[in-house]
Structure formats: structure tokens, C-alpha cells
């Protein structure tokens, strides 16, 4: 499974847009990019998944360049409740959900 | 659906005792995963099942750990004997692996295990 690298921590303020970039230089042709969010004392929760270009849902957007060696999770107008750890994962879409979590990015949103 | 249900939520036990963690996956899901989370090692995949069959247990730390899935609606993770270094939050997750479909794993609330 491709290894991912993302910043350990990020700070932001309420109302700002937050972009978290993840590097995955060894991504394979069949791999998808998936982001999970984890609040303290809770299990991770799926946010978004994509293969290339741009994916948007009600929570976030995912930008993937043509070479797919990196991806950026974009959270529009964050609030205090977006304070969490965000994980970038790379793997086959239909591998039964086997997930290998890296260190994640601890996002702290301040008032 | 109530989601993935884990029990107990908290467990405190003495070193050397047997510990059994329980998980009820989401109905209809065909894959089940056990993870362990610590500050030092982050989230680690211990074992996962597909259609009740263990597929990959390479993450199980040692023989003291064992997991079973006797049917599609129940799984256990057992530690015998337990050691202080087993203290962690243990998560169970389930997913539905459909051909060509997105695989999203749903996690339970976790069991916080403390071995003293």
C-alpha cells in the first residue's frame, strides 16, 4: 500500500478555508485517495474519496492533480467543531475497506 | 441502523487477566476490522475478516491476541494474558465491499482498555 505523508499539525481560525495536502508518491494505478476525520474519543469517520481531478460533497472538496502524487483536502469556512485529526489514505477502492492509517494531521480551529 | 456497536466502552483489568472485546457490525456489511490506537503508534490494523473469514491477521501483535467472527453479526477480540502495554483504544469497523463501489468503513465508538 502506498505510503502517505501529511503535516503533523495545522492551525486555523473560524471562517477560514483550510487546505491539507497529502503526498503519496508511490500511488498505484488502481489506488483511490480517501480522507477520514477523527474527533477525540471517537472512531474515524469517512469524509471524501476520489481518483482524479476534483470531488466535492457537502463536507469538503478533494483536489487531485494529474500525476496523482499528492492530494489536497479543502474544508471551506471551518468552525470550532472541525477541530479533529484528518487522515489521508491510499489504497484500492474495493479492497474490502482495509485501511492503513498514517499519522494524520491534527487541525486546531481557534475562535 | 445503530452503527457499529462495541462493548464494553471502558475496561480496566489487572495484568495477566483475560480480556474480551466485542463488536456488532452494521447489518449487511461483509467486512470487519479490528484496530488499536495509541499515542505512540497511532491507528494500527490488527486483523480483518471478509464474509466471517480472517483474511489478514499480520497486524496482530503476538499470540496473546486472538480474534473470532462466528457469524456475520458478531466478533470478539481476546487478549490472554493481558499486559500493561496492551492499554489502548480498540476500534471495530465494518464495511460493505461491493464490486466497483466505494468502500467506506464505519467505526464503532471504541473500547478503552487499561491494564494495570
PDB file of N, CA and C in Angstrom, chain A residues 36 38 41-44 46 49 87 93-101, chain B residues 31 33 35 37 43 45 48 56 91 95 98-100 102-105 107:
ATOM      1  N   UNK A  36     -10.269  10.540   6.065  1.00  0.00           N
ATOM      2  CA  UNK A  36     -11.083  10.281   7.241  1.00  0.00           C
ATOM      3  C   UNK A  36     -10.835  11.374   8.269  1.00  0.00           C
ATOM      4  N   UNK A  38     -11.219  12.255  12.496  1.00  0.00           N
ATOM      5  CA  UNK A  38     -11.402  11.639  13.813  1.00  0.00           C
ATOM      6  C   UNK A  38     -11.454  12.711  14.894  1.00  0.00           C
ATOM      7  N   UNK A  41     -11.937  10.841  21.236  1.00  0.00           N
ATOM      8  CA  UNK A  41     -12.781   9.815  21.859  1.00  0.00           C
ATOM      9  C   UNK A  41     -13.818   9.226  20.904  1.00  0.00           C
ATOM     10  N   UNK A  42     -13.571   9.356  19.603  1.00  0.00           N
ATOM     11  CA  UNK A  42     -14.463   8.737  18.624  1.00  0.00           C
ATOM     12  C   UNK A  42     -13.649   7.984  17.588  1.00  0.00           C
ATOM     13  N   UNK A  43     -14.318   7.087  16.881  1.00  0.00           N
ATOM     14  CA  UNK A  43     -13.652   6.409  15.785  1.00  0.00           C
ATOM     15  C   UNK A  43     -13.596   7.308  14.556  1.00  0.00           C
ATOM     16  N   UNK A  44     -12.688   7.013  13.629  1.00  0.00           N
ATOM     17  CA  UNK A  44     -12.603   7.803  12.399  1.00  0.00           C
ATOM     18  C   UNK A  44     -13.908   7.751  11.604  1.00  0.00           C
ATOM     19  N   UNK A  46     -15.508   8.583   7.629  1.00  0.00           N
ATOM     20  CA  UNK A  46     -15.230   8.861   6.223  1.00  0.00           C
ATOM     21  C   UNK A  46     -15.652  10.287   5.862  1.00  0.00           C
ATOM     22  N   UNK A  49     -13.741  10.685  -0.934  1.00  0.00           N
ATOM     23  CA  UNK A  49     -12.851   9.795  -1.678  1.00  0.00           C
ATOM     24  C   UNK A  49     -12.815  10.226  -3.130  1.00  0.00           C
ATOM     25  N   UNK A  87      -7.007  12.164   8.342  1.00  0.00           N
ATOM     26  CA  UNK A  87      -6.131  11.133   7.797  1.00  0.00           C
ATOM     27  C   UNK A  87      -6.314  11.014   6.293  1.00  0.00           C
ATOM     28  N   UNK A  93      -9.876   0.799  -4.192  1.00  0.00           N
ATOM     29  CA  UNK A  93     -11.221   1.198  -3.796  1.00  0.00           C
ATOM     30  C   UNK A  93     -12.011   0.038  -3.230  1.00  0.00           C
ATOM     31  N   UNK A  94     -11.776  -1.111  -3.765  1.00  0.00           N
ATOM     32  CA  UNK A  94     -12.628  -2.228  -3.398  1.00  0.00           C
ATOM     33  C   UNK A  94     -11.818  -3.339  -2.751  1.00  0.00           C
ATOM     34  N   UNK A  95     -10.939  -2.952  -1.829  1.00  0.00           N
ATOM     35  CA  UNK A  95     -10.125  -3.962  -1.159  1.00  0.00           C
ATOM     36  C   UNK A  95     -10.750  -4.424   0.135  1.00  0.00           C
ATOM     37  N   UNK A  96     -12.035  -4.254   0.245  1.00  0.00           N
ATOM     38  CA  UNK A  96     -12.714  -4.667   1.458  1.00  0.00           C
ATOM     39  C   UNK A  96     -12.573  -3.657   2.558  1.00  0.00           C
ATOM     40  N   UNK A  97     -12.101  -2.485   2.205  1.00  0.00           N
ATOM     41  CA  UNK A  97     -12.002  -1.444   3.212  1.00  0.00           C
ATOM     42  C   UNK A  97     -10.774  -1.532   4.080  1.00  0.00           C
ATOM     43  N   UNK A  98      -9.817  -2.380   3.723  1.00  0.00           N
ATOM     44  CA  UNK A  98      -8.591  -2.451   4.516  1.00  0.00           C
ATOM     45  C   UNK A  98      -7.914  -1.090   4.488  1.00  0.00           C
ATOM     46  N   UNK A  99      -7.772  -0.503   5.638  1.00  0.00           N
ATOM     47  CA  UNK A  99      -7.267   0.858   5.737  1.00  0.00           C
ATOM     48  C   UNK A  99      -5.977   0.897   6.527  1.00  0.00           C
ATOM     49  N   UNK A 100      -4.976   1.553   5.963  1.00  0.00           N
ATOM     50  CA  UNK A 100      -3.717   1.750   6.674  1.00  0.00           C
ATOM     51  C   UNK A 100      -3.604   3.223   6.983  1.00  0.00           C
ATOM     52  N   UNK A 101      -3.713   3.554   8.248  1.00  0.00           N
ATOM     53  CA  UNK A 101      -3.685   4.946   8.667  1.00  0.00           C
ATOM     54  C   UNK A 101      -2.259   5.401   8.930  1.00  0.00           C
TER      55      UNK A 101
ATOM     56  N   UNK B  31     -17.407  -7.011   5.646  1.00  0.00           N
ATOM     57  CA  UNK B  31     -16.027  -6.933   6.126  1.00  0.00           C
ATOM     58  C   UNK B  31     -16.002  -6.327   7.519  1.00  0.00           C
ATOM     59  N   UNK B  33     -13.201  -5.144  10.770  1.00  0.00           N
ATOM     60  CA  UNK B  33     -11.817  -4.814  11.080  1.00  0.00           C
ATOM     61  C   UNK B  33     -11.665  -4.520  12.564  1.00  0.00           C
ATOM     62  N   UNK B  35      -8.983  -2.475  15.004  1.00  0.00           N
ATOM     63  CA  UNK B  35      -7.855  -1.542  15.055  1.00  0.00           C
ATOM     64  C   UNK B  35      -7.500  -1.269  16.512  1.00  0.00           C
ATOM     65  N   UNK B  37      -5.484   1.854  18.794  1.00  0.00           N
ATOM     66  CA  UNK B  37      -4.947   3.208  18.707  1.00  0.00           C
ATOM     67  C   UNK B  37      -4.243   3.585  20.007  1.00  0.00           C
ATOM     68  N   UNK B  43      -3.072   4.640  14.780  1.00  0.00           N
ATOM     69  CA  UNK B  43      -4.096   3.642  14.463  1.00  0.00           C
ATOM     70  C   UNK B  43      -3.456   2.476  13.725  1.00  0.00           C
ATOM     71  N   UNK B  45      -4.009  -1.435  12.161  1.00  0.00           N
ATOM     72  CA  UNK B  45      -4.930  -2.501  11.783  1.00  0.00           C
ATOM     73  C   UNK B  45      -4.409  -3.821  12.365  1.00  0.00           C
ATOM     74  N   UNK B  48      -8.463  -8.311   9.841  1.00  0.00           N
ATOM     75  CA  UNK B  48      -9.747  -8.068   9.231  1.00  0.00           C
ATOM     76  C   UNK B  48     -10.344  -9.338   8.647  1.00  0.00           C
ATOM     77  N   UNK B  56      -6.501 -11.282   6.884  1.00  0.00           N
ATOM     78  CA  UNK B  56      -5.162 -10.794   7.152  1.00  0.00           C
ATOM     79  C   UNK B  56      -5.028 -10.501   8.645  1.00  0.00           C
ATOM     80  N   UNK B  91     -10.709  -0.209  18.303  1.00  0.00           N
ATOM     81  CA  UNK B  91     -11.847   0.105  17.453  1.00  0.00           C
ATOM     82  C   UNK B  91     -12.206  -1.087  16.583  1.00  0.00           C
ATOM     83  N   UNK B  95     -17.554  -2.685   6.873  1.00  0.00           N
ATOM     84  CA  UNK B  95     -17.790  -2.077   5.575  1.00  0.00           C
ATOM     85  C   UNK B  95     -18.452  -3.088   4.654  1.00  0.00           C
ATOM     86  N   UNK B  98     -18.428  -3.788  -2.232  1.00  0.00           N
ATOM     87  CA  UNK B  98     -19.216  -4.112  -3.418  1.00  0.00           C
ATOM     88  C   UNK B  98     -18.365  -3.880  -4.652  1.00  0.00           C
ATOM     89  N   UNK B  99     -18.407  -4.762  -5.643  1.00  0.00           N
ATOM     90  CA  UNK B  99     -17.596  -4.597  -6.850  1.00  0.00           C
ATOM     91  C   UNK B  99     -17.841  -3.254  -7.509  1.00  0.00           C
ATOM     92  N   UNK B 100     -16.775  -2.532  -7.738  1.00  0.00           N
ATOM     93  CA  UNK B 100     -16.884  -1.249  -8.397  1.00  0.00           C
ATOM     94  C   UNK B 100     -17.417  -0.137  -7.532  1.00  0.00           C
ATOM     95  N   UNK B 102     -17.676   2.267  -3.935  1.00  0.00           N
ATOM     96  CA  UNK B 102     -16.824   2.880  -2.923  1.00  0.00           C
ATOM     97  C   UNK B 102     -16.910   2.064  -1.648  1.00  0.00           C
ATOM     98  N   UNK B 103     -15.773   1.835  -1.026  1.00  0.00           N
ATOM     99  CA  UNK B 103     -15.732   1.125   0.241  1.00  0.00           C
ATOM    100  C   UNK B 103     -15.508   2.132   1.341  1.00  0.00           C
ATOM    101  N   UNK B 104     -16.490   2.280   2.186  1.00  0.00           N
ATOM    102  CA  UNK B 104     -16.407   3.208   3.308  1.00  0.00           C
ATOM    103  C   UNK B 104     -16.502   2.399   4.582  1.00  0.00           C
ATOM    104  N   UNK B 105     -15.545   2.555   5.436  1.00  0.00           N
ATOM    105  CA  UNK B 105     -15.537   1.846   6.713  1.00  0.00           C
ATOM    106  C   UNK B 105     -16.229   2.675   7.775  1.00  0.00           C
ATOM    107  N   UNK B 107     -16.816   3.067  11.782  1.00  0.00           N
ATOM    108  CA  UNK B 107     -16.158   2.708  13.028  1.00  0.00           C
ATOM    109  C   UNK B 107     -17.116   2.777  14.213  1.00  0.00           C
TER     110      UNK B 107
END
